[in-house]
Amino acid sequence: MVSLDVLTMGRISVDVYPLQVGVSLREVESFGKYLGGSSTNVAVASARYGHRVATITRTGADPFGEFLHDALKGFGVDDRYVTPVPGLATPVAFCEIFPPDDFPLYFYGRVPKAPDMEIREDELDFDAIRAARVFWVTVTGLSDEPSRSATLAALEARGKSGITVLDLDYRPMFWESRETAREWVGRALEHVTVAVGNLDETDTAVGEREPRAAAAALRERGVELAVVKQGPKGVLATDGETTVEVPPVPVEVVNGLGAGDAFGGALCHGLLSGWDLERKMRFCNAAGALVASRLACADAMPEEHEVEELLAHA
């Protein structure tokens, strides 16, 4: 059996980011190619802190899929649970970069279906899922079958053991409606110990956009730790005994798209390290800020000393 600190499950893609900032894709002349996908980026971020990490996902049976395997191994992420789907293309995500707060995303290869929506229950390593110290899944993984059934089966098998995280990760283009998403998110919340998301995502999950009300509603659904990201207002987190609200770390933003995934990897690290709630949130905010100050997502994930240095000078 594989012994893991962090096991993530969900989306993967090739991120193709412009090397010219402040112009539309119509005018961009050159691009960089990177590993991407929210849960996969969280895996990379966790590995940067020295943890044993793997991810469960699927690619196309094509050169872009082979690139993603190479990238995962290069980042120290075990790729044994990353398998190809014949007949489907590896997704590619393009973005435009208009700092400080406008980063439009364009997904290609997710229609008619992305390979990572073809994760199947009968292919899961349930022993590894149960044994991982942190198991991280996303709401996007609930948006289509068979990934939806596989995600719920994994959560049910896990049985709230260890640290089980639901990234609320709501992307409207993957769902027929917010109401449909809320139904399936509700099913997943029954099985997790930690939920993390922004205000739009908490609205989808529990119908609340006010941070404290959203955190309380998540706690009422059985979540032990609720983390509500508020953008420029920072982050609020509560575990029932302690509630903290931590301001953001100011940086010059280059590309904000990877900040949430950096936050997620830092949250895994803080949970595994047993830090108090305020230290966890400060570290997560700083990790997110560092990646927001850089162009890429996975390639930009920081090491612990970089985050601590930023905190020391904040």
Coordinates of C-alpha atoms in Angstrom, one line a residue:
M1 CA 0.0 0.0 0.0
V2 CA 1.2 3.5 -0.8
S3 CA 1.9 5.6 2.3
L4 CA 1.0 9.2 1.5
D5 CA 0.8 12.5 3.4
V6 CA -1.4 14.1 0.8
L7 CA -3.6 12.5 -1.9
T8 CA -5.6 14.8 -4.2
M9 CA -8.3 13.9 -6.7
G10 CA -9.6 16.0 -9.5
R11 CA -8.7 18.2 -12.4
I12 CA -5.6 18.4 -14.5
S13 CA -4.7 20.4 -17.6
V14 CA -1.9 22.0 -19.6
D15 CA -1.9 25.7 -18.7
V16 CA -0.7 27.9 -21.6
Y17 CA 0.0 31.3 -20.3
P18 CA 1.0 34.4 -22.3
L19 CA 4.4 35.8 -21.8
Q20 CA 3.1 39.3 -22.6
V21 CA 1.2 40.9 -19.8
G22 CA -1.7 43.4 -20.2
V23 CA -2.7 42.4 -23.7
S24 CA -5.5 40.1 -25.1
L25 CA -4.9 36.7 -26.5
R26 CA -5.5 38.3 -29.9
E27 CA -2.2 40.2 -29.5
V28 CA 0.0 37.7 -27.5
E29 CA 3.0 36.6 -29.4
S30 CA 4.5 33.9 -27.2
F31 CA 3.3 31.5 -24.4
G32 CA 4.7 29.3 -21.7
K33 CA 3.5 25.8 -21.1
Y34 CA 2.8 24.6 -17.5
L35 CA 1.1 21.9 -15.6
G36 CA -2.2 23.0 -14.3
G37 CA -5.6 22.0 -12.8
S38 CA -6.7 23.0 -9.3
S39 CA -6.3 19.7 -7.3
T40 CA -3.1 18.9 -9.2
N41 CA -1.6 22.3 -8.3
V42 CA -2.5 21.6 -4.7
A43 CA -0.5 18.4 -4.9
V44 CA 2.5 20.2 -6.3
A45 CA 2.3 22.9 -3.7
S46 CA 2.2 20.2 -0.9
A47 CA 5.2 18.4 -2.4
R48 CA 7.2 21.6 -2.3
Y49 CA 7.0 21.4 1.5
G50 CA 8.6 18.0 1.5
H51 CA 5.4 15.8 1.8
R52 CA 4.8 12.5 0.1
V53 CA 2.1 13.3 -2.4
A54 CA 0.1 11.7 -5.2
T55 CA -2.8 12.7 -7.3
I56 CA -5.7 10.8 -8.8
T57 CA -6.7 12.2 -12.3
R58 CA -6.8 11.3 -16.0
T59 CA -5.3 12.8 -19.1
G60 CA -5.6 12.2 -22.8
A61 CA -3.5 9.5 -24.5
D62 CA -1.4 12.2 -26.3
P63 CA 1.8 14.2 -26.0
F64 CA 0.3 16.8 -23.7
G65 CA -0.7 13.9 -21.3
E66 CA 2.9 12.7 -21.4
F67 CA 4.1 16.2 -20.6
L68 CA 1.9 16.2 -17.5
H69 CA 3.4 12.9 -16.3
D70 CA 6.9 14.3 -16.8
A71 CA 5.9 17.5 -14.9
L72 CA 4.4 15.7 -12.0
K73 CA 7.4 13.5 -11.6
G74 CA 9.6 16.6 -11.8
F75 CA 7.7 18.2 -9.0
G76 CA 8.0 15.1 -6.8
V77 CA 4.3 14.0 -7.2
D78 CA 3.6 10.3 -7.5
D79 CA 1.8 9.8 -10.9
R80 CA 0.8 6.2 -10.5
Y81 CA -2.9 7.2 -10.3
V82 CA -2.8 9.3 -13.4
T83 CA -4.1 7.3 -16.4
P84 CA -4.9 8.0 -20.0
V85 CA -8.4 8.0 -21.6
P86 CA -8.3 6.8 -25.2
G87 CA -10.3 9.1 -27.5
L88 CA -10.2 12.2 -25.3
A89 CA -7.8 15.0 -25.6
T90 CA -5.8 16.4 -22.6
P91 CA -7.4 19.7 -21.7
V92 CA -5.6 23.0 -22.3
A93 CA -6.4 26.2 -20.4
F94 CA -5.4 29.6 -21.8
C95 CA -5.6 32.8 -19.8
E96 CA -5.2 36.5 -20.3
I97 CA -3.2 38.5 -17.7
F98 CA -4.5 42.0 -16.8
P99 CA -3.1 42.7 -13.3
P100 CA -4.1 43.2 -10.6
D101 CA -7.4 41.5 -10.7
D102 CA -8.5 40.4 -14.2
F103 CA -7.4 37.0 -15.4
P104 CA -9.9 35.5 -17.9
L105 CA -9.7 31.8 -18.4
Y106 CA -10.5 29.9 -21.6
F107 CA -10.8 26.1 -21.4
Y108 CA -10.2 23.9 -24.4
G109 CA -10.6 20.1 -24.6
R110 CA -13.3 19.9 -21.8
V111 CA -16.1 19.4 -24.4
P112 CA -17.6 16.9 -24.9
K113 CA -15.8 15.7 -21.8
A114 CA -12.4 16.1 -20.1
P115 CA -10.5 13.0 -19.2
D116 CA -10.4 13.9 -15.5
M117 CA -14.2 13.5 -15.6
E118 CA -13.7 9.9 -16.5
I119 CA -12.2 8.9 -13.1
R120 CA -14.0 5.7 -12.2
E121 CA -14.9 4.1 -8.9
D122 CA -13.7 0.6 -9.9
E123 CA -10.2 2.0 -10.6
L124 CA -9.7 3.7 -7.3
D125 CA -7.1 2.5 -4.7
F126 CA -9.4 2.7 -1.7
D127 CA -6.6 1.5 0.7
A128 CA -4.5 4.5 -0.3
I129 CA -7.4 6.8 0.0
R130 CA -8.2 5.6 3.5
A131 CA -4.6 5.7 4.6
A132 CA -3.5 9.2 3.3
R133 CA -3.1 11.7 6.1
V134 CA -4.8 14.4 4.0
F135 CA -7.3 13.5 1.2
W136 CA -8.3 16.5 -1.0
V137 CA -11.2 16.5 -3.4
T138 CA -12.9 19.3 -5.4
V139 CA -16.4 20.4 -6.3
T140 CA -15.5 20.3 -10.0
G141 CA -15.1 16.5 -9.6
L142 CA -18.8 16.3 -8.7
S143 CA -19.9 18.1 -11.9
D144 CA -20.2 15.0 -14.2
E145 CA -20.2 11.2 -14.2
P146 CA -18.4 8.9 -13.6
S147 CA -16.2 11.4 -11.6
R148 CA -19.1 12.3 -9.4
S149 CA -19.8 8.8 -8.2
A150 CA -16.1 8.0 -7.9
T151 CA -15.6 11.1 -5.7
L152 CA -18.5 10.3 -3.4
A153 CA -17.4 6.7 -3.2
A154 CA -13.9 7.8 -2.2
L155 CA -15.3 10.1 0.5
E156 CA -17.6 7.4 1.8
A157 CA -14.8 4.9 2.0
R158 CA -12.6 7.5 3.8
G159 CA -15.3 7.8 6.5
K160 CA -14.0 11.2 7.8
S161 CA -10.8 9.5 8.9
G162 CA -7.7 11.7 9.1
I163 CA -8.1 15.1 7.4
T164 CA -10.6 15.1 4.5
V165 CA -10.8 18.4 2.6
L166 CA -13.4 19.6 0.1
D167 CA -12.2 22.5 -2.1
L168 CA -15.5 24.3 -2.9
D169 CA -14.0 25.2 -6.3
Y170 CA -17.3 26.1 -8.0
R171 CA -16.9 27.0 -11.7
P172 CA -20.2 27.8 -13.4
M173 CA -19.2 26.7 -16.8
F174 CA -18.9 23.1 -15.6
W175 CA -22.5 23.0 -14.1
E176 CA -26.0 23.3 -15.5
S177 CA -27.0 25.5 -12.5
R178 CA -25.9 26.6 -9.1
E179 CA -28.8 24.7 -7.6
T180 CA -27.6 21.4 -9.1
A181 CA -24.1 22.1 -7.8
R182 CA -25.5 22.9 -4.3
E183 CA -27.3 19.5 -4.2
W184 CA -24.1 17.5 -4.9
V185 CA -21.9 19.7 -2.7
G186 CA -24.3 19.0 0.1
R187 CA -23.8 15.3 -0.4
A188 CA -20.0 15.7 -0.3
L189 CA -20.0 17.9 2.8
E190 CA -21.4 15.0 4.9
H191 CA -18.1 13.2 4.5
V192 CA -15.4 15.9 5.0
T193 CA -13.7 17.5 7.9
V194 CA -12.4 20.7 6.2
A195 CA -14.1 22.9 3.6
V196 CA -12.4 25.8 1.9
G197 CA -13.7 28.3 -0.6
N198 CA -14.4 31.9 -1.5
L199 CA -17.7 33.8 -0.9
D200 CA -19.2 32.8 -4.2
E201 CA -18.3 29.2 -3.5
T202 CA -19.8 29.2 0.0
D203 CA -23.0 30.6 -1.6
T204 CA -23.1 27.6 -3.9
A205 CA -22.3 25.2 -1.0
V206 CA -24.6 26.5 1.8
G207 CA -26.4 29.6 0.4
E208 CA -24.4 32.1 2.4
R209 CA -22.2 35.0 1.2
E210 CA -21.5 36.7 4.5
P211 CA -18.2 35.2 5.8
R212 CA -19.2 34.4 9.4
A213 CA -22.6 33.1 8.4
A214 CA -21.0 31.0 5.7
A215 CA -18.5 29.5 8.1
A216 CA -21.2 28.8 10.6
A217 CA -23.3 27.1 8.0
L218 CA -20.5 24.9 6.9
R219 CA -19.8 24.0 10.5
E220 CA -23.5 23.1 10.9
R221 CA -23.1 20.6 8.1
G222 CA -20.5 18.7 10.1
V223 CA -17.3 20.3 8.9
E224 CA -14.7 20.7 11.7
L225 CA -12.7 23.5 10.0
A226 CA -14.4 26.1 7.7
V227 CA -12.1 28.4 5.8
V228 CA -13.7 31.3 3.9
K229 CA -11.5 33.3 1.6
Q230 CA -12.5 37.0 1.2
G231 CA -10.1 38.2 -1.5
P232 CA -8.7 41.6 -0.6
K233 CA -10.2 41.3 2.9
G234 CA -8.1 38.2 3.7
V235 CA -9.4 35.0 5.1
L236 CA -11.8 33.9 8.0
A237 CA -11.5 30.5 9.5
T238 CA -13.2 28.8 12.4
D239 CA -12.9 25.4 14.1
G240 CA -15.7 25.8 16.6
E241 CA -13.4 26.8 19.4
T242 CA -11.3 29.5 17.7
T243 CA -12.2 32.0 15.0
V244 CA -9.6 34.0 13.2
E245 CA -9.6 36.7 10.5
V246 CA -6.3 37.3 8.9
P247 CA -5.6 40.1 6.4
P248 CA -3.9 39.5 3.1
V249 CA -0.1 39.9 2.5
P250 CA 0.4 42.8 0.2
V251 CA 2.3 42.0 -3.0
E252 CA 2.5 43.3 -6.6
V253 CA 0.1 41.0 -8.4
V254 CA 1.3 39.4 -11.7
N255 CA -1.2 36.5 -12.1
G256 CA -3.7 35.7 -9.4
L257 CA -4.8 32.4 -10.9
G258 CA -2.6 30.2 -8.8
A259 CA -3.0 31.9 -5.5
G260 CA -5.9 29.7 -4.3
D261 CA -4.1 26.5 -5.1
A262 CA -1.0 27.8 -3.3
F263 CA -3.3 28.5 -0.3
G264 CA -4.5 24.9 -0.6
G265 CA -1.1 23.3 -0.5
A266 CA -0.1 25.6 2.4
L267 CA -3.3 24.5 4.2
C268 CA -2.3 20.9 3.8
H269 CA 1.1 21.7 5.2
G270 CA -0.2 23.6 8.1
L271 CA -2.7 20.9 9.0
L272 CA -0.1 18.2 8.8
S273 CA 2.3 20.3 10.9
G274 CA -0.3 20.8 13.7
W275 CA 0.0 24.6 13.8
D276 CA -2.6 26.7 15.6
L277 CA -5.3 28.2 13.4
E278 CA -3.9 31.8 13.1
R279 CA -0.4 30.5 12.1
K280 CA -2.0 28.3 9.5
M281 CA -4.0 31.1 8.0
R282 CA -1.1 33.6 7.9
F283 CA 1.1 31.0 6.2
C284 CA -1.7 30.2 3.7
N285 CA -2.2 33.9 2.9
A286 CA 1.5 34.4 2.4
A287 CA 1.9 31.3 0.1
G288 CA -1.0 32.6 -2.0
A289 CA 0.5 36.1 -2.2
L290 CA 3.8 34.7 -3.4
V291 CA 2.3 32.8 -6.2
A292 CA 0.1 35.8 -7.2
S293 CA 3.3 37.8 -7.6
R294 CA 4.6 35.2 -10.1
L295 CA 3.5 34.3 -13.7
A296 CA 2.9 30.5 -13.4
C297 CA 0.9 28.3 -11.1
A298 CA 2.5 24.9 -10.4
D299 CA 6.0 26.1 -11.3
A300 CA 5.5 29.1 -9.0
M301 CA 4.7 27.2 -5.8
P302 CA 7.0 28.3 -3.0
E303 CA 9.1 26.4 -0.5
E304 CA 8.6 26.9 3.2
H305 CA 11.6 29.2 3.7
E306 CA 10.2 31.6 1.0
V307 CA 6.8 31.8 2.7
E308 CA 8.4 32.4 6.1
E309 CA 10.7 35.1 4.7
L310 CA 7.7 36.9 3.2
L311 CA 5.9 36.7 6.6
A312 CA 9.0 38.0 8.4
H313 CA 9.0 41.1 6.2
A314 CA 5.2 41.6 5.9

